[in-house]
Amino acid sequence: MGRPENPVDFSIPARGRLAVLLRDARYSAGLTYDQLAEMTGRSPATLKRASSGASVPEEKVVIDIIQACSNGERVTEARRAWKRARMADRGRYDRDIGHTRPDLRCSDRRELAIGLSNVYEYAGAPTLDALVARAGGSWALPRSSAAAIIRRKMLPVSMNQLVAYLKGCDVPARVHSQWIYVWLLHGGRGNQRSTKAGRPSVTQNLTADLAHIIQTGVVDSERMDAIFRNLVALLPESGLVVSTSMTGYGVSRGHLRRLRRQDHHPWLGMIVVDETGRRGVLCAVGNDPTASLSSSPLAWLRPVGGGKEWTTDPASLTLLRDVP
């Protein structure tokens, strides 16, 4: 009979609870460390150290142990325990700010920076390479920017970068809107023109509408129309997705902003004739955001030789021929 294991180190409680979970899983499976080492490909010394509570093992080690001992049934529980142990071991999580409900906790830029850093700590402080990969790559979240956000040296410079950072930290998509709201409130930037003194900016209007929805839970079509228009106004140029059939015909950014929804239409990019006999290139079909959500769609046409576009009823159009 081998000598008994040393007691679990509870000097950091969360770390000790992770060790207890790993030991319980091994006891329940009736495995020795040598048997577990054969199943996981890890050395017995690594497995013993992971179950000691003296340090936090790598996440992959924890998952390997749990999968070998319980066929993966407790992986979610183990991953959650690992994140808490890692967060407690690093000691950089600010509990006064937290990482949830930023609309209630973050009252200025400093607290927003702390909250975003807390999000990273709660995710288990993954390596920068892992964070950037989960965020969608360095084009979405540069490694240097991620490091600066984690160190509370800067805020995300765009809404796209903020969302990428949240994805990298495994923040559920359902709460992204709360972080976007606080980011806009405390210095988030968008592409907008300067406004006259006393007139609210696009960002301020959007912030007010989002605050109303978050605080009251009441959403109406008029407010949603306003939110859509302001969000599109804040989108960076790279954030636009334009159909290939629309390119080459001078479709302006302003034109796209007027669309709440672009419908698929087989005649996009082709020459059509409207009910008055006027010919034009069909650029898009969609709803006018200034009208109600239930309004009928409109067709946007542009003269073949160039000029001012016009709208008409899509049902009145007749296909003439393909554009050369």
PDB file of C-alpha atoms in Angstrom:
ATOM      1  CA  MET A   1       0.000   0.000   0.000  1.00  0.00           C
ATOM      2  CA  GLY A   2       1.378   3.388  -0.977  1.00  0.00           C
ATOM      3  CA  ARG A   3       1.658   6.218   1.450  1.00  0.00           C
ATOM      4  CA  PRO A   4      -1.419   8.452   1.810  1.00  0.00           C
ATOM      5  CA  GLU A   5      -1.665  11.701  -0.147  1.00  0.00           C
ATOM      6  CA  ASN A   6      -0.756  14.939   1.505  1.00  0.00           C
ATOM      7  CA  PRO A   7      -3.704  17.096   2.573  1.00  0.00           C
ATOM      8  CA  VAL A   8      -5.023  19.553  -0.001  1.00  0.00           C
ATOM      9  CA  ASP A   9      -3.478  23.018   0.225  1.00  0.00           C
ATOM     10  CA  PHE A  10      -6.288  25.477   0.987  1.00  0.00           C
ATOM     11  CA  SER A  11      -4.087  28.570   1.325  1.00  0.00           C
ATOM     12  CA  ILE A  12      -6.108  29.869  -1.650  1.00  0.00           C
ATOM     13  CA  PRO A  13      -9.617  28.381  -1.191  1.00  0.00           C
ATOM     14  CA  ALA A  14     -10.616  28.354  -4.878  1.00  0.00           C
ATOM     15  CA  ARG A  15      -7.402  26.545  -5.745  1.00  0.00           C
ATOM     16  CA  GLY A  16      -8.051  23.995  -3.021  1.00  0.00           C
ATOM     17  CA  ARG A  17     -11.619  23.390  -4.229  1.00  0.00           C
ATOM     18  CA  LEU A  18     -10.305  22.598  -7.711  1.00  0.00           C
ATOM     19  CA  ALA A  19      -7.867  20.070  -6.224  1.00  0.00           C
ATOM     20  CA  VAL A  20     -10.690  18.423  -4.241  1.00  0.00           C
ATOM     21  CA  LEU A  21     -12.793  18.139  -7.406  1.00  0.00           C
ATOM     22  CA  LEU A  22      -9.923  16.408  -9.233  1.00  0.00           C
ATOM     23  CA  ARG A  23      -9.271  14.021  -6.353  1.00  0.00           C
ATOM     24  CA  ASP A  24     -12.959  13.167  -6.011  1.00  0.00           C
ATOM     25  CA  ALA A  25     -13.142  12.394  -9.732  1.00  0.00           C
ATOM     26  CA  ARG A  26     -10.168  10.036  -9.473  1.00  0.00           C
ATOM     27  CA  TYR A  27     -11.500   8.336  -6.311  1.00  0.00           C
ATOM     28  CA  SER A  28     -14.928   7.835  -7.945  1.00  0.00           C
ATOM     29  CA  ALA A  29     -13.294   6.217 -10.978  1.00  0.00           C
ATOM     30  CA  GLY A  30     -11.163   3.964  -8.732  1.00  0.00           C
ATOM     31  CA  LEU A  31      -7.937   4.904 -10.523  1.00  0.00           C
ATOM     32  CA  THR A  32      -4.404   5.236  -9.235  1.00  0.00           C
ATOM     33  CA  TYR A  33      -2.149   8.006 -10.483  1.00  0.00           C
ATOM     34  CA  ASP A  34      -0.185   5.492 -12.541  1.00  0.00           C
ATOM     35  CA  GLN A  35      -3.377   4.243 -14.229  1.00  0.00           C
ATOM     36  CA  LEU A  36      -4.556   7.800 -14.795  1.00  0.00           C
ATOM     37  CA  ALA A  37      -1.158   8.668 -16.285  1.00  0.00           C
ATOM     38  CA  GLU A  38      -1.530   5.882 -18.862  1.00  0.00           C
ATOM     39  CA  MET A  39      -4.998   7.112 -19.818  1.00  0.00           C
ATOM     40  CA  THR A  40      -4.079  10.810 -20.120  1.00  0.00           C
ATOM     41  CA  GLY A  41      -0.502  10.631 -21.365  1.00  0.00           C
ATOM     42  CA  ARG A  42       0.576  12.805 -18.429  1.00  0.00           C
ATOM     43  CA  SER A  43       3.220  11.905 -15.882  1.00  0.00           C
ATOM     44  CA  PRO A  44       2.080  10.800 -12.407  1.00  0.00           C
ATOM     45  CA  ALA A  45       4.020  13.717 -10.920  1.00  0.00           C
ATOM     46  CA  THR A  46       2.041  16.215 -13.071  1.00  0.00           C
ATOM     47  CA  LEU A  47      -1.268  14.654 -12.015  1.00  0.00           C
ATOM     48  CA  LYS A  48      -0.329  14.670  -8.325  1.00  0.00           C
ATOM     49  CA  ARG A  49       0.739  18.298  -8.518  1.00  0.00           C
ATOM     50  CA  ALA A  50      -2.534  19.232 -10.243  1.00  0.00           C
ATOM     51  CA  SER A  51      -4.477  17.614  -7.381  1.00  0.00           C
ATOM     52  CA  SER A  52      -2.429  19.112  -4.569  1.00  0.00           C
ATOM     53  CA  GLY A  53      -3.942  22.612  -4.391  1.00  0.00           C
ATOM     54  CA  ALA A  54      -0.446  24.142  -4.217  1.00  0.00           C
ATOM     55  CA  SER A  55      -0.730  25.586  -7.732  1.00  0.00           C
ATOM     56  CA  VAL A  56      -3.183  25.917 -10.601  1.00  0.00           C
ATOM     57  CA  PRO A  57      -2.551  23.380 -13.382  1.00  0.00           C
ATOM     58  CA  GLU A  58      -3.043  24.096 -17.054  1.00  0.00           C
ATOM     59  CA  GLU A  59      -6.663  23.954 -18.164  1.00  0.00           C
ATOM     60  CA  LYS A  60      -5.876  21.096 -20.557  1.00  0.00           C
ATOM     61  CA  VAL A  61      -4.518  18.996 -17.671  1.00  0.00           C
ATOM     62  CA  VAL A  62      -7.739  19.504 -15.718  1.00  0.00           C
ATOM     63  CA  ILE A  63      -9.885  18.566 -18.718  1.00  0.00           C
ATOM     64  CA  ASP A  64      -7.786  15.451 -19.427  1.00  0.00           C
ATOM     65  CA  ILE A  65      -8.217  14.231 -15.836  1.00  0.00           C
ATOM     66  CA  ILE A  66     -11.978  14.820 -15.791  1.00  0.00           C
ATOM     67  CA  GLN A  67     -12.537  13.208 -19.177  1.00  0.00           C
ATOM     68  CA  ALA A  68     -10.563  10.130 -18.152  1.00  0.00           C
ATOM     69  CA  CYS A  69     -12.351   9.790 -14.812  1.00  0.00           C
ATOM     70  CA  SER A  70     -15.927  10.678 -15.710  1.00  0.00           C
ATOM     71  CA  ASN A  71     -16.165  10.319 -19.501  1.00  0.00           C
ATOM     72  CA  GLY A  72     -16.486  14.091 -19.776  1.00  0.00           C
ATOM     73  CA  GLU A  73     -19.636  14.363 -17.645  1.00  0.00           C
ATOM     74  CA  ARG A  74     -18.122  16.968 -15.285  1.00  0.00           C
ATOM     75  CA  VAL A  75     -16.097  18.979 -17.805  1.00  0.00           C
ATOM     76  CA  THR A  76     -18.257  22.100 -17.474  1.00  0.00           C
ATOM     77  CA  GLU A  77     -18.014  21.992 -13.675  1.00  0.00           C
ATOM     78  CA  ALA A  78     -14.252  21.450 -13.837  1.00  0.00           C
ATOM     79  CA  ARG A  79     -13.696  24.273 -16.322  1.00  0.00           C
ATOM     80  CA  ARG A  80     -15.680  26.656 -14.118  1.00  0.00           C
ATOM     81  CA  ALA A  81     -13.670  25.601 -11.047  1.00  0.00           C
ATOM     82  CA  TRP A  82     -10.419  26.040 -12.971  1.00  0.00           C
ATOM     83  CA  LYS A  83     -11.348  29.596 -14.020  1.00  0.00           C
ATOM     84  CA  ARG A  84     -12.155  30.535 -10.427  1.00  0.00           C
ATOM     85  CA  ALA A  85      -8.922  29.014  -9.162  1.00  0.00           C
ATOM     86  CA  ARG A  86      -6.908  30.789 -11.825  1.00  0.00           C
ATOM     87  CA  MET A  87      -8.602  34.109 -11.073  1.00  0.00           C
ATOM     88  CA  ALA A  88      -7.982  33.759  -7.330  1.00  0.00           C
ATOM     89  CA  ASP A  89      -4.384  32.632  -7.843  1.00  0.00           C
ATOM     90  CA  ARG A  90      -3.548  35.683  -9.992  1.00  0.00           C
ATOM     91  CA  GLY A  91      -5.236  38.054  -7.544  1.00  0.00           C
ATOM     92  CA  ARG A  92      -5.942  40.778 -10.129  1.00  0.00           C
ATOM     93  CA  TYR A  93      -9.736  40.641 -10.134  1.00  0.00           C
ATOM     94  CA  ASP A  94     -11.375  43.769  -8.698  1.00  0.00           C
ATOM     95  CA  ARG A  95     -14.524  42.591  -6.924  1.00  0.00           C
ATOM     96  CA  ASP A  96     -15.768  46.157  -6.389  1.00  0.00           C
ATOM     97  CA  ILE A  97     -16.359  46.464 -10.130  1.00  0.00           C
ATOM     98  CA  GLY A  98     -16.983  42.846 -11.097  1.00  0.00           C
ATOM     99  CA  HIS A  99     -17.501  41.637 -14.657  1.00  0.00           C
ATOM    100  CA  THR A 100     -21.304  41.484 -15.017  1.00  0.00           C
ATOM    101  CA  ARG A 101     -23.930  44.214 -15.451  1.00  0.00           C
ATOM    102  CA  PRO A 102     -21.406  46.877 -16.501  1.00  0.00           C
ATOM    103  CA  ASP A 103     -24.289  49.319 -16.999  1.00  0.00           C
ATOM    104  CA  LEU A 104     -24.726  49.347 -13.220  1.00  0.00           C
ATOM    105  CA  ARG A 105     -21.097  49.080 -12.057  1.00  0.00           C
ATOM    106  CA  CYS A 106     -19.015  51.193 -14.462  1.00  0.00           C
ATOM    107  CA  SER A 107     -19.547  54.895 -13.871  1.00  0.00           C
ATOM    108  CA  ASP A 108     -16.479  56.251 -15.716  1.00  0.00           C
ATOM    109  CA  ARG A 109     -13.658  55.262 -18.066  1.00  0.00           C
ATOM    110  CA  ARG A 110     -11.429  53.991 -15.262  1.00  0.00           C
ATOM    111  CA  GLU A 111     -14.083  51.605 -13.971  1.00  0.00           C
ATOM    112  CA  LEU A 112     -14.880  50.460 -17.509  1.00  0.00           C
ATOM    113  CA  ALA A 113     -11.189  49.632 -17.995  1.00  0.00           C
ATOM    114  CA  ILE A 114     -11.235  47.659 -14.742  1.00  0.00           C
ATOM    115  CA  GLY A 115     -14.407  45.837 -15.797  1.00  0.00           C
ATOM    116  CA  LEU A 116     -12.900  44.780 -19.119  1.00  0.00           C
ATOM    117  CA  SER A 117      -9.772  43.584 -17.326  1.00  0.00           C
ATOM    118  CA  ASN A 118     -11.995  41.616 -14.927  1.00  0.00           C
ATOM    119  CA  VAL A 119     -13.644  39.915 -17.915  1.00  0.00           C
ATOM    120  CA  TYR A 120     -10.222  38.599 -18.943  1.00  0.00           C
ATOM    121  CA  GLU A 121      -9.418  37.430 -15.416  1.00  0.00           C
ATOM    122  CA  TYR A 122     -12.790  35.661 -15.103  1.00  0.00           C
ATOM    123  CA  ALA A 123     -12.065  33.839 -18.385  1.00  0.00           C
ATOM    124  CA  GLY A 124      -9.054  32.258 -16.699  1.00  0.00           C
ATOM    125  CA  ALA A 125      -6.493  34.729 -18.076  1.00  0.00           C
ATOM    126  CA  PRO A 126      -5.817  32.826 -21.340  1.00  0.00           C
ATOM    127  CA  THR A 127      -2.600  33.475 -23.211  1.00  0.00           C
ATOM    128  CA  LEU A 128      -2.636  36.426 -25.592  1.00  0.00           C
ATOM    129  CA  ASP A 129      -2.339  34.068 -28.561  1.00  0.00           C
ATOM    130  CA  ALA A 130      -5.396  32.100 -27.416  1.00  0.00           C
ATOM    131  CA  LEU A 131      -7.332  35.303 -26.721  1.00  0.00           C
ATOM    132  CA  VAL A 132      -6.588  36.757 -30.157  1.00  0.00           C
ATOM    133  CA  ALA A 133      -7.442  33.469 -31.892  1.00  0.00           C
ATOM    134  CA  ARG A 134     -10.830  33.274 -30.166  1.00  0.00           C
ATOM    135  CA  ALA A 135     -11.447  36.946 -30.988  1.00  0.00           C
ATOM    136  CA  GLY A 136     -11.159  36.243 -34.706  1.00  0.00           C
ATOM    137  CA  GLY A 137      -7.492  36.916 -35.387  1.00  0.00           C
ATOM    138  CA  SER A 138      -5.099  39.829 -35.107  1.00  0.00           C
ATOM    139  CA  TRP A 139      -7.006  41.849 -37.699  1.00  0.00           C
ATOM    140  CA  ALA A 140     -10.001  41.916 -35.325  1.00  0.00           C
ATOM    141  CA  LEU A 141      -7.990  42.311 -32.106  1.00  0.00           C
ATOM    142  CA  PRO A 142      -4.268  43.126 -32.402  1.00  0.00           C
ATOM    143  CA  ARG A 143      -2.121  41.404 -29.792  1.00  0.00           C
ATOM    144  CA  SER A 144      -0.724  44.712 -28.534  1.00  0.00           C
ATOM    145  CA  SER A 145      -4.224  46.163 -28.130  1.00  0.00           C
ATOM    146  CA  ALA A 146      -5.398  43.092 -26.209  1.00  0.00           C
ATOM    147  CA  ALA A 147      -2.426  43.396 -23.843  1.00  0.00           C
ATOM    148  CA  ALA A 148      -3.093  47.100 -23.269  1.00  0.00           C
ATOM    149  CA  ILE A 149      -6.789  46.483 -22.522  1.00  0.00           C
ATOM    150  CA  ILE A 150      -5.889  43.721 -20.065  1.00  0.00           C
ATOM    151  CA  ARG A 151      -3.404  46.026 -18.311  1.00  0.00           C
ATOM    152  CA  ARG A 152      -6.095  48.754 -18.150  1.00  0.00           C
ATOM    153  CA  LYS A 153      -3.977  51.077 -20.276  1.00  0.00           C
ATOM    154  CA  MET A 154      -6.594  51.652 -22.971  1.00  0.00           C
ATOM    155  CA  LEU A 155     -10.181  51.002 -24.005  1.00  0.00           C
ATOM    156  CA  PRO A 156     -11.127  49.288 -27.279  1.00  0.00           C
ATOM    157  CA  VAL A 157     -10.800  51.823 -30.088  1.00  0.00           C
ATOM    158  CA  SER A 158     -13.900  50.666 -31.977  1.00  0.00           C
ATOM    159  CA  MET A 159     -17.127  48.789 -31.422  1.00  0.00           C
ATOM    160  CA  ASN A 160     -15.807  45.918 -33.558  1.00  0.00           C
ATOM    161  CA  GLN A 161     -12.674  45.671 -31.409  1.00  0.00           C
ATOM    162  CA  LEU A 162     -14.771  45.695 -28.226  1.00  0.00           C
ATOM    163  CA  VAL A 163     -16.942  42.815 -29.463  1.00  0.00           C
ATOM    164  CA  ALA A 164     -13.842  40.887 -30.601  1.00  0.00           C
ATOM    165  CA  TYR A 165     -12.293  41.292 -27.143  1.00  0.00           C
ATOM    166  CA  LEU A 166     -15.509  40.078 -25.478  1.00  0.00           C
ATOM    167  CA  LYS A 167     -15.595  37.044 -27.776  1.00  0.00           C
ATOM    168  CA  GLY A 168     -11.972  36.299 -26.944  1.00  0.00           C
ATOM    169  CA  CYS A 169     -12.890  36.314 -23.251  1.00  0.00           C
ATOM    170  CA  ASP A 170     -15.866  33.951 -23.804  1.00  0.00           C
ATOM    171  CA  VAL A 171     -18.442  36.600 -22.852  1.00  0.00           C
ATOM    172  CA  PRO A 172     -21.920  35.399 -23.978  1.00  0.00           C
ATOM    173  CA  ALA A 173     -23.324  37.341 -26.933  1.00  0.00           C
ATOM    174  CA  ARG A 174     -26.517  38.074 -24.995  1.00  0.00           C
ATOM    175  CA  VAL A 175     -24.666  40.573 -22.750  1.00  0.00           C
ATOM    176  CA  HIS A 176     -22.546  42.246 -25.438  1.00  0.00           C
ATOM    177  CA  SER A 177     -25.137  45.043 -25.718  1.00  0.00           C
ATOM    178  CA  GLN A 178     -24.536  46.054 -22.092  1.00  0.00           C
ATOM    179  CA  TRP A 179     -20.798  46.436 -22.692  1.00  0.00           C
ATOM    180  CA  ILE A 180     -21.432  48.338 -25.941  1.00  0.00           C
ATOM    181  CA  TYR A 181     -23.749  50.716 -24.101  1.00  0.00           C
ATOM    182  CA  VAL A 182     -21.176  51.491 -21.388  1.00  0.00           C
ATOM    183  CA  TRP A 183     -18.372  51.787 -23.960  1.00  0.00           C
ATOM    184  CA  LEU A 184     -20.414  54.346 -25.905  1.00  0.00           C
ATOM    185  CA  LEU A 185     -21.282  56.166 -22.693  1.00  0.00           C
ATOM    186  CA  HIS A 186     -17.679  56.500 -21.507  1.00  0.00           C
ATOM    187  CA  GLY A 187     -15.706  57.355 -24.588  1.00  0.00           C
ATOM    188  CA  GLY A 188     -16.602  54.915 -27.345  1.00  0.00           C
ATOM    189  CA  ARG A 189     -15.958  56.444 -30.731  1.00  0.00           C
ATOM    190  CA  GLY A 190     -17.822  56.134 -33.991  1.00  0.00           C
ATOM    191  CA  ASN A 191     -17.680  57.692 -37.435  1.00  0.00           C
ATOM    192  CA  GLN A 192     -19.904  60.716 -37.055  1.00  0.00           C
ATOM    193  CA  ARG A 193     -19.930  64.330 -38.086  1.00  0.00           C
ATOM    194  CA  SER A 194     -19.547  67.081 -35.530  1.00  0.00           C
ATOM    195  CA  THR A 195     -22.825  68.573 -34.384  1.00  0.00           C
ATOM    196  CA  LYS A 196     -23.860  72.098 -33.656  1.00  0.00           C
ATOM    197  CA  ALA A 197     -23.632  73.339 -30.088  1.00  0.00           C
ATOM    198  CA  GLY A 198     -26.551  72.049 -28.067  1.00  0.00           C
ATOM    199  CA  ARG A 199     -27.488  69.290 -30.524  1.00  0.00           C
ATOM    200  CA  PRO A 200     -26.934  65.698 -29.363  1.00  0.00           C
ATOM    201  CA  SER A 201     -24.526  63.581 -31.400  1.00  0.00           C
ATOM    202  CA  VAL A 202     -25.303  60.213 -32.972  1.00  0.00           C
ATOM    203  CA  THR A 203     -23.512  58.487 -30.096  1.00  0.00           C
ATOM    204  CA  GLN A 204     -25.495  60.410 -27.473  1.00  0.00           C
ATOM    205  CA  ASN A 205     -28.797  59.587 -29.170  1.00  0.00           C
ATOM    206  CA  LEU A 206     -27.885  55.918 -29.429  1.00  0.00           C
ATOM    207  CA  THR A 207     -26.750  55.846 -25.793  1.00  0.00           C
ATOM    208  CA  ALA A 208     -30.003  57.408 -24.630  1.00  0.00           C
ATOM    209  CA  ASP A 209     -32.112  54.905 -26.589  1.00  0.00           C
ATOM    210  CA  LEU A 210     -30.118  51.910 -25.322  1.00  0.00           C
ATOM    211  CA  ALA A 211     -30.287  53.211 -21.756  1.00  0.00           C
ATOM    212  CA  HIS A 212     -34.062  53.519 -22.007  1.00  0.00           C
ATOM    213  CA  ILE A 213     -34.427  49.912 -23.223  1.00  0.00           C
ATOM    214  CA  ILE A 214     -32.029  48.495 -20.620  1.00  0.00           C
ATOM    215  CA  GLN A 215     -33.657  50.365 -17.744  1.00  0.00           C
ATOM    216  CA  THR A 216     -37.326  49.881 -18.720  1.00  0.00           C
ATOM    217  CA  GLY A 217     -37.316  46.769 -20.856  1.00  0.00           C
ATOM    218  CA  VAL A 218     -39.747  48.523 -23.210  1.00  0.00           C
ATOM    219  CA  VAL A 219     -39.032  48.375 -26.952  1.00  0.00           C
ATOM    220  CA  ASP A 220     -41.140  50.050 -29.632  1.00  0.00           C
ATOM    221  CA  SER A 221     -40.741  50.176 -33.405  1.00  0.00           C
ATOM    222  CA  GLU A 222     -39.958  53.901 -33.489  1.00  0.00           C
ATOM    223  CA  ARG A 223     -37.110  53.535 -31.014  1.00  0.00           C
ATOM    224  CA  MET A 224     -35.743  50.478 -32.827  1.00  0.00           C
ATOM    225  CA  ASP A 225     -35.760  52.424 -36.095  1.00  0.00           C
ATOM    226  CA  ALA A 226     -33.760  55.210 -34.429  1.00  0.00           C
ATOM    227  CA  ILE A 227     -31.293  52.710 -32.952  1.00  0.00           C
ATOM    228  CA  PHE A 228     -30.787  51.083 -36.339  1.00  0.00           C
ATOM    229  CA  ARG A 229     -30.118  54.400 -38.080  1.00  0.00           C
ATOM    230  CA  ASN A 230     -27.618  55.473 -35.421  1.00  0.00           C
ATOM    231  CA  LEU A 231     -25.824  52.106 -35.374  1.00  0.00           C
ATOM    232  CA  VAL A 232     -25.395  52.179 -39.146  1.00  0.00           C
ATOM    233  CA  ALA A 233     -24.071  55.741 -38.873  1.00  0.00           C
ATOM    234  CA  LEU A 234     -21.444  54.543 -36.370  1.00  0.00           C
ATOM    235  CA  LEU A 235     -20.306  51.556 -38.436  1.00  0.00           C
ATOM    236  CA  PRO A 236     -16.764  51.819 -39.786  1.00  0.00           C
ATOM    237  CA  GLU A 237     -16.402  51.590 -43.552  1.00  0.00           C
ATOM    238  CA  SER A 238     -14.928  48.074 -43.227  1.00  0.00           C
ATOM    239  CA  GLY A 239     -18.041  46.960 -41.390  1.00  0.00           C
ATOM    240  CA  LEU A 240     -20.259  47.262 -44.474  1.00  0.00           C
ATOM    241  CA  VAL A 241     -21.138  44.143 -46.449  1.00  0.00           C
ATOM    242  CA  VAL A 242     -22.062  45.022 -50.022  1.00  0.00           C
ATOM    243  CA  SER A 243     -23.421  42.531 -52.532  1.00  0.00           C
ATOM    244  CA  THR A 244     -21.088  41.998 -55.487  1.00  0.00           C
ATOM    245  CA  SER A 245     -23.990  42.708 -57.820  1.00  0.00           C
ATOM    246  CA  MET A 246     -24.231  46.203 -56.328  1.00  0.00           C
ATOM    247  CA  THR A 247     -20.599  47.170 -56.783  1.00  0.00           C
ATOM    248  CA  GLY A 248     -19.570  49.173 -59.805  1.00  0.00           C
ATOM    249  CA  TYR A 249     -22.774  51.200 -60.000  1.00  0.00           C
ATOM    250  CA  GLY A 250     -21.880  53.987 -57.648  1.00  0.00           C
ATOM    251  CA  VAL A 251     -23.913  52.703 -54.681  1.00  0.00           C
ATOM    252  CA  SER A 252     -23.130  55.269 -52.006  1.00  0.00           C
ATOM    253  CA  ARG A 253     -22.690  54.733 -48.278  1.00  0.00           C
ATOM    254  CA  GLY A 254     -25.553  57.161 -47.767  1.00  0.00           C
ATOM    255  CA  HIS A 255     -27.731  54.945 -49.942  1.00  0.00           C
ATOM    256  CA  LEU A 256     -26.914  51.904 -47.816  1.00  0.00           C
ATOM    257  CA  ARG A 257     -27.716  53.816 -44.641  1.00  0.00           C
ATOM    258  CA  ARG A 258     -31.250  54.361 -45.878  1.00  0.00           C
ATOM    259  CA  LEU A 259     -31.796  50.611 -46.016  1.00  0.00           C
ATOM    260  CA  ARG A 260     -32.920  48.779 -42.914  1.00  0.00           C
ATOM    261  CA  ARG A 261     -32.875  45.469 -44.758  1.00  0.00           C
ATOM    262  CA  GLN A 262     -31.448  44.420 -48.090  1.00  0.00           C
ATOM    263  CA  ASP A 263     -33.603  41.732 -49.648  1.00  0.00           C
ATOM    264  CA  HIS A 264     -32.304  39.155 -52.094  1.00  0.00           C
ATOM    265  CA  HIS A 265     -33.646  39.903 -55.565  1.00  0.00           C
ATOM    266  CA  PRO A 266     -32.763  38.047 -58.791  1.00  0.00           C
ATOM    267  CA  TRP A 267     -32.604  41.297 -60.779  1.00  0.00           C
ATOM    268  CA  LEU A 268     -30.050  43.151 -58.638  1.00  0.00           C
ATOM    269  CA  GLY A 269     -27.503  44.777 -60.957  1.00  0.00           C
ATOM    270  CA  MET A 270     -29.726  44.438 -64.023  1.00  0.00           C
ATOM    271  CA  ILE A 271     -31.524  47.070 -66.127  1.00  0.00           C
ATOM    272  CA  VAL A 272     -35.240  47.249 -65.409  1.00  0.00           C
ATOM    273  CA  VAL A 273     -38.163  49.430 -66.488  1.00  0.00           C
ATOM    274  CA  ASP A 274     -40.536  50.976 -63.947  1.00  0.00           C
ATOM    275  CA  GLU A 275     -44.267  51.617 -64.436  1.00  0.00           C
ATOM    276  CA  THR A 276     -43.597  55.002 -66.064  1.00  0.00           C
ATOM    277  CA  GLY A 277     -41.293  53.487 -68.694  1.00  0.00           C
ATOM    278  CA  ARG A 278     -38.133  54.884 -67.128  1.00  0.00           C
ATOM    279  CA  ARG A 279     -35.075  52.626 -67.297  1.00  0.00           C
ATOM    280  CA  GLY A 280     -32.544  52.153 -64.508  1.00  0.00           C
ATOM    281  CA  VAL A 281     -30.180  49.726 -62.774  1.00  0.00           C
ATOM    282  CA  LEU A 282     -31.791  47.934 -59.813  1.00  0.00           C
ATOM    283  CA  CYS A 283     -29.413  48.664 -56.914  1.00  0.00           C
ATOM    284  CA  ALA A 284     -31.293  47.324 -53.901  1.00  0.00           C
ATOM    285  CA  VAL A 285     -34.655  46.327 -52.476  1.00  0.00           C
ATOM    286  CA  GLY A 286     -35.496  47.046 -48.856  1.00  0.00           C
ATOM    287  CA  ASN A 287     -37.576  48.894 -46.282  1.00  0.00           C
ATOM    288  CA  ASP A 288     -37.298  52.616 -45.682  1.00  0.00           C
ATOM    289  CA  PRO A 289     -36.131  53.090 -42.022  1.00  0.00           C
ATOM    290  CA  THR A 290     -38.131  56.297 -41.777  1.00  0.00           C
ATOM    291  CA  ALA A 291     -41.325  54.275 -42.258  1.00  0.00           C
ATOM    292  CA  SER A 292     -42.846  51.717 -39.912  1.00  0.00           C
ATOM    293  CA  LEU A 293     -41.473  48.191 -39.615  1.00  0.00           C
ATOM    294  CA  SER A 294     -44.513  46.834 -41.464  1.00  0.00           C
ATOM    295  CA  SER A 295     -44.130  49.164 -44.464  1.00  0.00           C
ATOM    296  CA  SER A 296     -43.875  47.702 -47.974  1.00  0.00           C
ATOM    297  CA  PRO A 297     -40.383  47.375 -49.466  1.00  0.00           C
ATOM    298  CA  LEU A 298     -39.059  49.841 -52.041  1.00  0.00           C
ATOM    299  CA  ALA A 299     -36.806  49.335 -55.034  1.00  0.00           C
ATOM    300  CA  TRP A 300     -33.832  51.698 -55.484  1.00  0.00           C
ATOM    301  CA  LEU A 301     -32.939  52.423 -59.119  1.00  0.00           C
ATOM    302  CA  ARG A 302     -30.088  54.417 -60.613  1.00  0.00           C
ATOM    303  CA  PRO A 303     -30.094  55.810 -64.186  1.00  0.00           C
ATOM    304  CA  VAL A 304     -28.005  53.711 -66.555  1.00  0.00           C
ATOM    305  CA  GLY A 305     -25.872  56.657 -67.593  1.00  0.00           C
ATOM    306  CA  GLY A 306     -25.535  57.990 -64.056  1.00  0.00           C
ATOM    307  CA  GLY A 307     -27.580  60.514 -62.150  1.00  0.00           C
ATOM    308  CA  LYS A 308     -29.912  60.767 -59.181  1.00  0.00           C
ATOM    309  CA  GLU A 309     -31.439  57.513 -57.990  1.00  0.00           C
ATOM    310  CA  TRP A 310     -35.154  57.076 -57.356  1.00  0.00           C
ATOM    311  CA  THR A 311     -37.488  54.599 -55.658  1.00  0.00           C
ATOM    312  CA  THR A 312     -40.501  52.728 -56.872  1.00  0.00           C
ATOM    313  CA  ASP A 313     -42.671  49.698 -56.138  1.00  0.00           C
ATOM    314  CA  PRO A 314     -40.663  46.483 -56.839  1.00  0.00           C
ATOM    315  CA  ALA A 315     -43.827  44.802 -58.156  1.00  0.00           C
ATOM    316  CA  SER A 316     -44.047  47.341 -60.993  1.00  0.00           C
ATOM    317  CA  LEU A 317     -40.611  46.527 -62.423  1.00  0.00           C
ATOM    318  CA  THR A 318     -39.983  44.710 -65.712  1.00  0.00           C
ATOM    319  CA  LEU A 319     -36.615  43.199 -66.588  1.00  0.00           C
ATOM    320  CA  LEU A 320     -35.088  44.722 -69.728  1.00  0.00           C
ATOM    321  CA  ARG A 321     -31.687  43.055 -70.091  1.00  0.00           C
ATOM    322  CA  ASP A 322     -28.467  42.328 -68.208  1.00  0.00           C
ATOM    323  CA  VAL A 323     -26.026  45.158 -67.758  1.00  0.00           C
ATOM    324  CA  PRO A 324     -23.052  44.613 -70.130  1.00  0.00           C
TER     325      PRO A 324
END
